[in-house]
GROMACS .gro file of C-alpha atoms in nm:
model
  135
    1ILE     CA    1  -3.366   0.127  -0.803
    2PRO     CA    2  -3.082   0.062  -1.048
    3THR     CA    3  -2.874  -0.249  -0.996
    4ILE     CA    4  -2.497  -0.234  -0.986
    5LYS     CA    5  -2.310  -0.497  -1.179
    6LYS     CA    6  -2.033  -0.626  -0.957
    7LYS     CA    7  -1.700  -0.735  -1.100
    8TYR     CA    8  -1.663  -1.004  -0.835
    9GLN     CA    9  -1.920  -1.216  -0.657
   10VAL     CA   10  -1.930  -1.215  -0.277
   11ASN     CA   11  -1.719  -1.499  -0.148
   12LYS     CA   12  -1.795  -1.576   0.217
   13SER     CA   13  -1.484  -1.790   0.249
   14ILE     CA   14  -1.262  -1.499   0.149
   15ASN     CA   15  -1.451  -1.258   0.370
   16LYS     CA   16  -1.371  -1.479   0.669
   17ARG     CA   17  -0.999  -1.441   0.594
   18ILE     CA   18  -0.989  -1.061   0.596
   19PHE     CA   19  -0.877  -0.916   0.927
   20ILE     CA   20  -0.738  -0.607   1.093
   21HIS     CA   21  -0.388  -0.648   1.237
   22ASP     CA   22  -0.303  -0.435   1.538
   23GLY     CA   23   0.073  -0.448   1.544
   24SER     CA   24   0.379  -0.405   1.329
   25VAL     CA   25   0.361  -0.498   0.961
   26THR     CA   26   0.712  -0.634   1.003
   27GLU     CA   27   0.552  -0.938   1.170
   28LEU     CA   28   0.326  -1.033   0.879
   29GLU     CA   29   0.413  -1.326   0.655
   30CYS     CA   30   0.246  -1.245   0.325
   31ASP     CA   31   0.313  -1.191  -0.044
   32CYS     CA   32   0.338  -0.813  -0.012
   33ILE     CA   33   0.298  -0.521   0.223
   34ALA     CA   34   0.195  -0.171   0.107
   35ILE     CA   35   0.325   0.127   0.303
   36SER     CA   36   0.315   0.506   0.256
   37VAL     CA   37   0.628   0.691   0.152
   38ASP     CA   38   0.697   1.041   0.024
   39LYS     CA   39   0.768   1.137  -0.339
   40ASN     CA   40   1.137   1.059  -0.288
   41LEU     CA   41   1.040   0.711  -0.163
   42SER     CA   42   1.192   0.792   0.171
   43THR     CA   43   1.133   0.525   0.433
   44ASN     CA   44   1.285   0.745   0.708
   45LYS     CA   45   0.964   0.755   0.909
   46PHE     CA   46   0.935   0.377   0.894
   47GLY     CA   47   1.227   0.286   1.110
   48SER     CA   48   1.093  -0.061   1.184
   49ILE     CA   49   1.063  -0.139   0.811
   50VAL     CA   50   1.432  -0.061   0.759
   51LYS     CA   51   1.535  -0.204   1.096
   52TYR     CA   52   1.387  -0.546   1.018
   53GLY     CA   53   1.398  -0.535   0.639
   54GLY     CA   54   1.753  -0.411   0.606
   55GLU     CA   55   1.927  -0.109   0.455
   56GLU     CA   56   1.878  -0.268   0.112
   57ILE     CA   57   1.522  -0.131   0.125
   58VAL     CA   58   1.654   0.226   0.132
   59ALA     CA   59   1.889   0.160  -0.160
   60ALA     CA   60   1.622  -0.015  -0.369
   61ALA     CA   61   1.372   0.266  -0.309
   62ALA     CA   62   1.627   0.535  -0.394
   63LYS     CA   63   1.683   0.378  -0.739
   64LEU     CA   64   1.313   0.433  -0.826
   65ALA     CA   65   1.276   0.786  -0.687
   66PRO     CA   66   1.119   1.029  -0.740
   67GLN     CA   67   0.758   0.923  -0.803
   68LYS     CA   68   0.432   1.114  -0.852
   69GLU     CA   69   0.164   1.135  -0.584
   70GLY     CA   70  -0.083   0.852  -0.627
   71SER     CA   71   0.177   0.615  -0.769
   72VAL     CA   72   0.298   0.281  -0.635
   73VAL     CA   73   0.628   0.102  -0.696
   74GLU     CA   74   0.740  -0.245  -0.596
   75ILE     CA   75   1.067  -0.354  -0.439
   76ASP     CA   76   1.187  -0.675  -0.275
   77GLY     CA   77   1.096  -0.736   0.087
   78PHE     CA   78   1.458  -0.826   0.162
   79ASN     CA   79   1.469  -0.939   0.528
   80LEU     CA   80   1.098  -0.879   0.595
   81PRO     CA   81   0.872  -1.184   0.609
   82CYS     CA   82   0.696  -1.062   0.290
   83ASP     CA   83   0.821  -1.121  -0.064
   84LYS     CA   84   0.759  -0.767  -0.188
   85LEU     CA   85   0.715  -0.420  -0.045
   86LEU     CA   86   0.481  -0.179  -0.223
   87LEU     CA   87   0.579   0.183  -0.177
   88ALA     CA   88   0.271   0.402  -0.219
   89VAL     CA   89   0.296   0.779  -0.257
   90PRO     CA   90  -0.013   0.944  -0.105
   91PRO     CA   91  -0.075   1.317  -0.151
   92SER     CA   92   0.067   1.565   0.096
   93GLY     CA   93  -0.062   1.901   0.212
   94ARG     CA   94  -0.410   2.018   0.300
   95GLU     CA   95  -0.723   1.819   0.234
   96SER     CA   96  -0.875   1.912  -0.102
   97GLU     CA   97  -1.079   1.742  -0.369
   98GLU     CA   98  -0.756   1.680  -0.562
   99SER     CA   99  -0.579   1.525  -0.262
  100ILE     CA  100  -0.876   1.298  -0.194
  101GLN     CA  101  -0.872   1.183  -0.558
  102LEU     CA  102  -0.497   1.120  -0.540
  103LEU     CA  103  -0.537   0.919  -0.220
  104ARG     CA  104  -0.813   0.715  -0.384
  105GLN     CA  105  -0.585   0.660  -0.685
  106CYS     CA  106  -0.309   0.547  -0.451
  107TYR     CA  107  -0.529   0.271  -0.306
  108VAL     CA  108  -0.656   0.175  -0.652
  109ASN     CA  109  -0.300   0.149  -0.783
  110VAL     CA  110  -0.199  -0.070  -0.488
  111LEU     CA  111  -0.492  -0.304  -0.551
  112LYS     CA  112  -0.426  -0.313  -0.928
  113LEU     CA  113  -0.063  -0.410  -0.871
  114ILE     CA  114  -0.167  -0.680  -0.624
  115GLU     CA  115  -0.413  -0.818  -0.878
  116GLU     CA  116  -0.167  -0.796  -1.171
  117ARG     CA  117   0.101  -0.984  -0.977
  118GLY     CA  118  -0.145  -1.245  -0.854
  119TYR     CA  119  -0.064  -1.191  -0.488
  120ARG     CA  120  -0.288  -1.398  -0.264
  121SER     CA  121  -0.192  -1.258   0.075
  122PHE     CA  122  -0.116  -0.894   0.139
  123ALA     CA  123  -0.126  -0.616   0.396
  124ILE     CA  124  -0.216  -0.255   0.327
  125GLY     CA  125  -0.130   0.005   0.585
  126ALA     CA  126  -0.331   0.321   0.637
  127LEU     CA  127  -0.196   0.501   0.332
  128GLY     CA  128  -0.166   0.875   0.374
  129ASN     CA  129  -0.275   0.882   0.736
  130ASP     CA  130  -0.003   1.134   0.819
  131SER     CA  131   0.033   1.311   0.485
  132ILE     CA  132  -0.291   1.508   0.444
  133ARG     CA  133  -0.362   1.790   0.685
  134ILE     CA  134  -0.731   1.824   0.764
  135ASP     CA  135  -0.838   2.153   0.922
   0.00000   0.00000   0.00000
């Protein structure tokens, strides 16, 4: 059986701090929150994000639009309890090998940005949960 070289060692202390939050991400105090948006970085379907974060979120996102599927951009959290908001663009349309790869790339790009920025606390929503149609 081949062994897999792991980039990071298992850290039981960290594993105890990972949890699933059943509620609104607008309640989480953390460095950043990642949410799904469309290619035009529209936050229309995330009324609570704009309601609690402020209209500045819409304006900041609009300045960076459009983006490719699989990409992630960062804006200020404004009135949210997080410092930054990561806008992830999952694929849309029917499930396909390409859309699965783009969704995977979306998560990878979120995690890379979190690592690059040195964020220590973050929340990642279910990216693409309403964007890929599975028949």
